[in-house]
PDB file of C-alpha atoms in Angstrom:
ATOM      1  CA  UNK A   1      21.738  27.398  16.533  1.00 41.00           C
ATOM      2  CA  UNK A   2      20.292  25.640  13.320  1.00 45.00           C
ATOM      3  CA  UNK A   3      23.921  23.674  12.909  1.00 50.00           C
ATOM      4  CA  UNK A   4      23.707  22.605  16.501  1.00 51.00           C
ATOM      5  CA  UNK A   5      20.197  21.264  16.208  1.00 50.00           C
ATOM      6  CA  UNK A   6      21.263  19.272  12.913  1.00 54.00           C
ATOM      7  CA  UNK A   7      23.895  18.295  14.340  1.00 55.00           C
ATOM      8  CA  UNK A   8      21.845  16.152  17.153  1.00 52.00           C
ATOM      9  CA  UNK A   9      19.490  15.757  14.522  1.00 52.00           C
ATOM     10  CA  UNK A  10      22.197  13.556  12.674  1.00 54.00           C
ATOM     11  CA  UNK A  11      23.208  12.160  15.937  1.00 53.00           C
ATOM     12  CA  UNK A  12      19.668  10.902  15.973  1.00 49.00           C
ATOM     13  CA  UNK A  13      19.263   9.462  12.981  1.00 52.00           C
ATOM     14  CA  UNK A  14      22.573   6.993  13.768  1.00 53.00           C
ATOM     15  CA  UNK A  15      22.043   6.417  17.375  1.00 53.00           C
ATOM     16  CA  UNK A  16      19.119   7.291  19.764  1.00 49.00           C
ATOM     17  CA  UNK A  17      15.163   7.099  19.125  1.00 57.00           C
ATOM     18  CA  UNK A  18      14.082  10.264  20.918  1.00 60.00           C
ATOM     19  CA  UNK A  19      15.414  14.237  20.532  1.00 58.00           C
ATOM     20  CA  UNK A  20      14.111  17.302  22.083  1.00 61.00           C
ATOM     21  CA  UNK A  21      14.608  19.893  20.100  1.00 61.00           C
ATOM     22  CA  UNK A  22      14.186  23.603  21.801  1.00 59.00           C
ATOM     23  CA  UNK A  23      12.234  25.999  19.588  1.00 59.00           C
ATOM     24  CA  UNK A  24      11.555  29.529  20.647  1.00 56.00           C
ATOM     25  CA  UNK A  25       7.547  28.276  21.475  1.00 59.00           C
ATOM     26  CA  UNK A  26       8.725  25.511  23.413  1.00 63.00           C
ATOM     27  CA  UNK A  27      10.188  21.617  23.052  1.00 65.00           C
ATOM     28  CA  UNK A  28       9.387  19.462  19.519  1.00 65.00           C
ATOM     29  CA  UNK A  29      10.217  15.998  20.489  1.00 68.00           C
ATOM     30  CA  UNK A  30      11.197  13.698  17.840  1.00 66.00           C
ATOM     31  CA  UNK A  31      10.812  10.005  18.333  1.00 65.00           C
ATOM     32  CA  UNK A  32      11.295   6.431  16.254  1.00 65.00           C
ATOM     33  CA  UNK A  33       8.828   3.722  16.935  1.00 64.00           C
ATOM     34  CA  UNK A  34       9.535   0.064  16.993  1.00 63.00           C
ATOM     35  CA  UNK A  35       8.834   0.053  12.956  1.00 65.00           C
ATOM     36  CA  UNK A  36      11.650   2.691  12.449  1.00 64.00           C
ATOM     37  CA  UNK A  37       8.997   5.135  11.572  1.00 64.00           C
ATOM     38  CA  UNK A  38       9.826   9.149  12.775  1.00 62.00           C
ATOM     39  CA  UNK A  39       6.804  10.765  14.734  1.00 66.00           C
ATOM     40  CA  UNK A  40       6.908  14.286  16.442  1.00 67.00           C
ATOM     41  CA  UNK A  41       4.382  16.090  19.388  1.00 65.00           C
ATOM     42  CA  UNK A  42       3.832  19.410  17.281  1.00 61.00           C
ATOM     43  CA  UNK A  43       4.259  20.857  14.005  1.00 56.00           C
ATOM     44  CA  UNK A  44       6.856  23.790  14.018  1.00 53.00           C
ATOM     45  CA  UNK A  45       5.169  27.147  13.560  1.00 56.00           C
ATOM     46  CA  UNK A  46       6.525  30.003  11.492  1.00 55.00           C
ATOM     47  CA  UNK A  47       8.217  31.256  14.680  1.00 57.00           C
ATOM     48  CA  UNK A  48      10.406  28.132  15.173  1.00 53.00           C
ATOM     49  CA  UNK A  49      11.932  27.917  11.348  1.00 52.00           C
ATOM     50  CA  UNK A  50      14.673  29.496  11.949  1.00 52.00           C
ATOM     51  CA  UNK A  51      15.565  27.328  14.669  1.00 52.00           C
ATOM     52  CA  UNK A  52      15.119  24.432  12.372  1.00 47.00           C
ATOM     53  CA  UNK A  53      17.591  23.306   9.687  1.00 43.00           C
ATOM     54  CA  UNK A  54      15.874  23.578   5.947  1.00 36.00           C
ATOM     55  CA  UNK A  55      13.880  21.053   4.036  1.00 33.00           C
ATOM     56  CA  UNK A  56      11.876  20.505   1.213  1.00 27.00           C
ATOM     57  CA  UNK A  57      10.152  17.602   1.215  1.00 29.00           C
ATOM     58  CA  UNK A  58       6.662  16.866   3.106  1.00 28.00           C
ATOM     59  CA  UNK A  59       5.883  13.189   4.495  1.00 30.00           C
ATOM     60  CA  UNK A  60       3.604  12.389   6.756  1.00 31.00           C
ATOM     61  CA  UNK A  61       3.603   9.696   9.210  1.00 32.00           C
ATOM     62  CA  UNK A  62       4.756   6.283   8.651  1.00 33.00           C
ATOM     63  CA  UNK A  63       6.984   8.174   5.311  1.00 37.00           C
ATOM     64  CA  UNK A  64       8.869   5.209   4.999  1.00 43.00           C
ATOM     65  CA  UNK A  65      12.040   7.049   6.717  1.00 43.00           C
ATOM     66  CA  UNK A  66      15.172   4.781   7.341  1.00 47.00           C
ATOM     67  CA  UNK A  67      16.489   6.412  11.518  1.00 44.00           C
ATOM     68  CA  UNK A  68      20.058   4.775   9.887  1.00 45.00           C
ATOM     69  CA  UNK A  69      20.283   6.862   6.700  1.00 47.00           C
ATOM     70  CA  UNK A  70      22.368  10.491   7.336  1.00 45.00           C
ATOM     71  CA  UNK A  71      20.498  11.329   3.974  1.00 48.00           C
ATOM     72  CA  UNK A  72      17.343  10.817   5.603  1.00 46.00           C
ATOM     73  CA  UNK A  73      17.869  14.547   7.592  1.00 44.00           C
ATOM     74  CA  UNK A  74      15.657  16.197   5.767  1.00 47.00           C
ATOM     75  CA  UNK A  75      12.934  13.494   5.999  1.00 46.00           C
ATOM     76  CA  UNK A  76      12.806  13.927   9.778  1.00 48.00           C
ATOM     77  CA  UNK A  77      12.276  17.443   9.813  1.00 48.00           C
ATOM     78  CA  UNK A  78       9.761  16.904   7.419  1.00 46.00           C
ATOM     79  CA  UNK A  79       7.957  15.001   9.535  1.00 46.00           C
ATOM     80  CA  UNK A  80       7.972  17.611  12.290  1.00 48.00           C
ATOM     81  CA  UNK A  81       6.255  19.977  10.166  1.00 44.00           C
ATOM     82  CA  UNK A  82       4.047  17.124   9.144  1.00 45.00           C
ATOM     83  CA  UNK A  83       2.839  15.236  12.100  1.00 44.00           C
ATOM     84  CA  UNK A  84      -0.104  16.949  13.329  1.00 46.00           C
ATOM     85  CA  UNK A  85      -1.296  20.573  14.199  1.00 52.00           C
ATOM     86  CA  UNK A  86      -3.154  20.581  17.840  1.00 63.00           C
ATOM     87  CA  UNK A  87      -2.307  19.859  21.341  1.00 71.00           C
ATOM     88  CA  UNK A  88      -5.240  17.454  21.414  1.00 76.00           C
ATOM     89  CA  UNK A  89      -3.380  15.908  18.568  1.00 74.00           C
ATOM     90  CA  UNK A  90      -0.209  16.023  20.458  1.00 73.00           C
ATOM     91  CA  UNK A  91      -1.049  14.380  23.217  1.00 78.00           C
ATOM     92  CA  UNK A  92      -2.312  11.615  21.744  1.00 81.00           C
ATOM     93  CA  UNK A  93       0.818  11.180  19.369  1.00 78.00           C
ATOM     94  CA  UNK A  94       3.096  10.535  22.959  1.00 79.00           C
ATOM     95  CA  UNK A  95       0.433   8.321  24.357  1.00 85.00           C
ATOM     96  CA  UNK A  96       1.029   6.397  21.802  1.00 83.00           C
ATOM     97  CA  UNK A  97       4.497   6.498  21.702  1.00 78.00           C
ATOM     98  CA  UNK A  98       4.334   5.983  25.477  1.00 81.00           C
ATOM     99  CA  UNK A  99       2.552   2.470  24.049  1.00 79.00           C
ATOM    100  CA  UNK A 100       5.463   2.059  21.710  1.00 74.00           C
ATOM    101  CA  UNK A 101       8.101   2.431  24.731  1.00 76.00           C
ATOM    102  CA  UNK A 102       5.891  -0.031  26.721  1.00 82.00           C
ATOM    103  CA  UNK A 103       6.391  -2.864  24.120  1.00 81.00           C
ATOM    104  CA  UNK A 104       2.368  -2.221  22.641  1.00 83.00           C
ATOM    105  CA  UNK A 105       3.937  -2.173  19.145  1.00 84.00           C
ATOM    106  CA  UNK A 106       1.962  -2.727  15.642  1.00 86.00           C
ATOM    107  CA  UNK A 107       2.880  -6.309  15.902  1.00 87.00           C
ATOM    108  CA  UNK A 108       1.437  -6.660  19.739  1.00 88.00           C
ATOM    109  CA  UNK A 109      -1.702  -4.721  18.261  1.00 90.00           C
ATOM    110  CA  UNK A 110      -2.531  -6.464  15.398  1.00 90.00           C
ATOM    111  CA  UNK A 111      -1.748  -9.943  17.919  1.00 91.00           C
ATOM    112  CA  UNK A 112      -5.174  -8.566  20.511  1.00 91.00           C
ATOM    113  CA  UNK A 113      -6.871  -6.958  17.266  1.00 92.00           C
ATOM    114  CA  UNK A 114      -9.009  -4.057  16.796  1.00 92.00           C
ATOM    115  CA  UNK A 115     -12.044  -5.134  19.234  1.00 93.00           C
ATOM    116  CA  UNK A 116      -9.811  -5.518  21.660  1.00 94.00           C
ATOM    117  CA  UNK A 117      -8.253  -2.130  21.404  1.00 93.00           C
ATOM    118  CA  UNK A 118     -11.799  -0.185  20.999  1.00 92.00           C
ATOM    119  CA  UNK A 119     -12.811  -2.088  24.091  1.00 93.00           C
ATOM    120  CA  UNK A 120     -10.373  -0.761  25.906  1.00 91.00           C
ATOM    121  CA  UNK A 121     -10.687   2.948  24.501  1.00 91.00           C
ATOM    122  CA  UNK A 122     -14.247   2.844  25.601  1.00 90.00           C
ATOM    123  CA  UNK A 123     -13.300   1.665  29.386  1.00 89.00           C
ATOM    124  CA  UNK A 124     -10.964   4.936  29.583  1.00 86.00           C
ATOM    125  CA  UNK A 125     -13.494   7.361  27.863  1.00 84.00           C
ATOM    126  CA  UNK A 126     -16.044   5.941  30.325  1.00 81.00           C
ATOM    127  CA  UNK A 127     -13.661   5.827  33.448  1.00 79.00           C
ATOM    128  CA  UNK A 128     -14.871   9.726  35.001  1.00 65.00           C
ATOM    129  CA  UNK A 129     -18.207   9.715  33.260  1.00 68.00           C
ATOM    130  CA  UNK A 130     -19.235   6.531  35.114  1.00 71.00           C
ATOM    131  CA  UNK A 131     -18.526   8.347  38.267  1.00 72.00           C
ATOM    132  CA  UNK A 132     -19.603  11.873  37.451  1.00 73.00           C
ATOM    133  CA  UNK A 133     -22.058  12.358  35.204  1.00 71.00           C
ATOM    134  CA  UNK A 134     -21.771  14.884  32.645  1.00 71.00           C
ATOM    135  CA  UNK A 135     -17.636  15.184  33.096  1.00 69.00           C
ATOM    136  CA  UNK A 136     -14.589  13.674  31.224  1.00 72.00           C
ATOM    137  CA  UNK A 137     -11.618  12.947  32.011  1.00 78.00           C
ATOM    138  CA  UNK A 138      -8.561  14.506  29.167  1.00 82.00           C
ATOM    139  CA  UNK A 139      -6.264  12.194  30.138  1.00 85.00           C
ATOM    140  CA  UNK A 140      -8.719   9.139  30.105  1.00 85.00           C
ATOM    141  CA  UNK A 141      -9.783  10.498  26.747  1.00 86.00           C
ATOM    142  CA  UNK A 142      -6.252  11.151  25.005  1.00 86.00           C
ATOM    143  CA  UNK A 143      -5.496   7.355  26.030  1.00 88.00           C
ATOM    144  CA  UNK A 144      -8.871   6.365  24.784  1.00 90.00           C
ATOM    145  CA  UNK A 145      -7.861   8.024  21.321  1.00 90.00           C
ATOM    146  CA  UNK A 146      -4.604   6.731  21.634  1.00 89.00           C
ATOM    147  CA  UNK A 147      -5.962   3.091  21.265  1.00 92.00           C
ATOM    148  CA  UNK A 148      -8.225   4.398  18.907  1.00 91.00           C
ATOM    149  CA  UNK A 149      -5.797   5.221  16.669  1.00 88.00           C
ATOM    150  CA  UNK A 150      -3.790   1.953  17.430  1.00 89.00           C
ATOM    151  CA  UNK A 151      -7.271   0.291  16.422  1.00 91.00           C
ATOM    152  CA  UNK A 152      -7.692   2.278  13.272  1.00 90.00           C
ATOM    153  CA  UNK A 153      -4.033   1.680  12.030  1.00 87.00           C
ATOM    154  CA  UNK A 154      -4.774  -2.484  12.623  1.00 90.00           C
ATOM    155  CA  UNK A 155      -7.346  -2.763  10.314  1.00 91.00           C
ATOM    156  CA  UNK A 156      -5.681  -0.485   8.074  1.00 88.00           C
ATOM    157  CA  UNK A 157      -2.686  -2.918   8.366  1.00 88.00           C
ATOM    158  CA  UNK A 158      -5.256  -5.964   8.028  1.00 89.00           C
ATOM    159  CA  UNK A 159      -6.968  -4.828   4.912  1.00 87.00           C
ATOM    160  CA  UNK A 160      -3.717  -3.970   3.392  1.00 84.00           C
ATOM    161  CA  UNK A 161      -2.835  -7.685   3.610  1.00 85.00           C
ATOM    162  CA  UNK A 162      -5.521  -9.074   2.617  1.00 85.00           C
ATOM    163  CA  UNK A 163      -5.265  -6.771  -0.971  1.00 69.00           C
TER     164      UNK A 163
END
């Protein structure tokens, strides 16, 4: 099974942006955003390794990983054991690749700016509680950290420039 999943793996790397790959606790998908940066929705447990081909290299997000570079295998699946540890965390990593698929890319970000995004945030964190007091919405709140993040990342990005 582990040649068959690097086999799409590689298959990935040269020609889609997303890849399910089945593990024995369920689905890791693997995804590319707009900046050619690899993100996944769970880390691998023990369980799933030998479903996965090896690697020995850790990145995190944003590693710098070219999707066009065979060699870059190993970076991938790095990422997947990388890229977050909860389901809160997750969820929040596809809403924002949801974002990505939507055309809300770094670029269109860093174009409305961070107010903009935490203004937003706060209108879906608020939606339910406005309405019923003392109760939250998970969804409202995994797209209100979603644009959190996005926020978070553009002053990162902003700072950066500026030195």
């Amino acid at each position: 099974m582990a040649d068959t999943i690097g086999a799409q793996l590689e298959h990935l790397l040269g020609n889609v942006s997303t890849l399910v790959v089945e593990t024995p606790l369920g689905p890791v998908t693997l995804w590319c955003d707009a900046e050619g940066d690899w993100h996944s929705t769970r880390v691998p447990t023990e369980d799933d390794a030998d479903t996965l081909p090896t690697h020995t290299t850790a990145y995190g997000i944003n590693a710098g990983i070219d999707p066009y570079d065979p060699d870059s295998l190993e970076d991938v699946l790095a990422v997947v054991w990388a890229d977050g540890d909860s389901r809160a965390l997750a969820d929040v990593a596809a809403e924002r690749r949801t974002h990505d698929g939507r055309g809300w890319t770094r670029a269109h970000d860093d174009e409305h700016g961070a107010n903009h995004l935490v203004e937003l945030a706060w209108r879906y964190a608020y939606r339910v509680h406005a309405t019923r007091p003392g109760s939250y919405d998970r969804e409202g709140l995994v797209k209100a950290a979603a644009l959190l993040v996005a926020a978070i990342d553009t002053l990162d990005r902003a700072e950066a420039t500026r030195g």
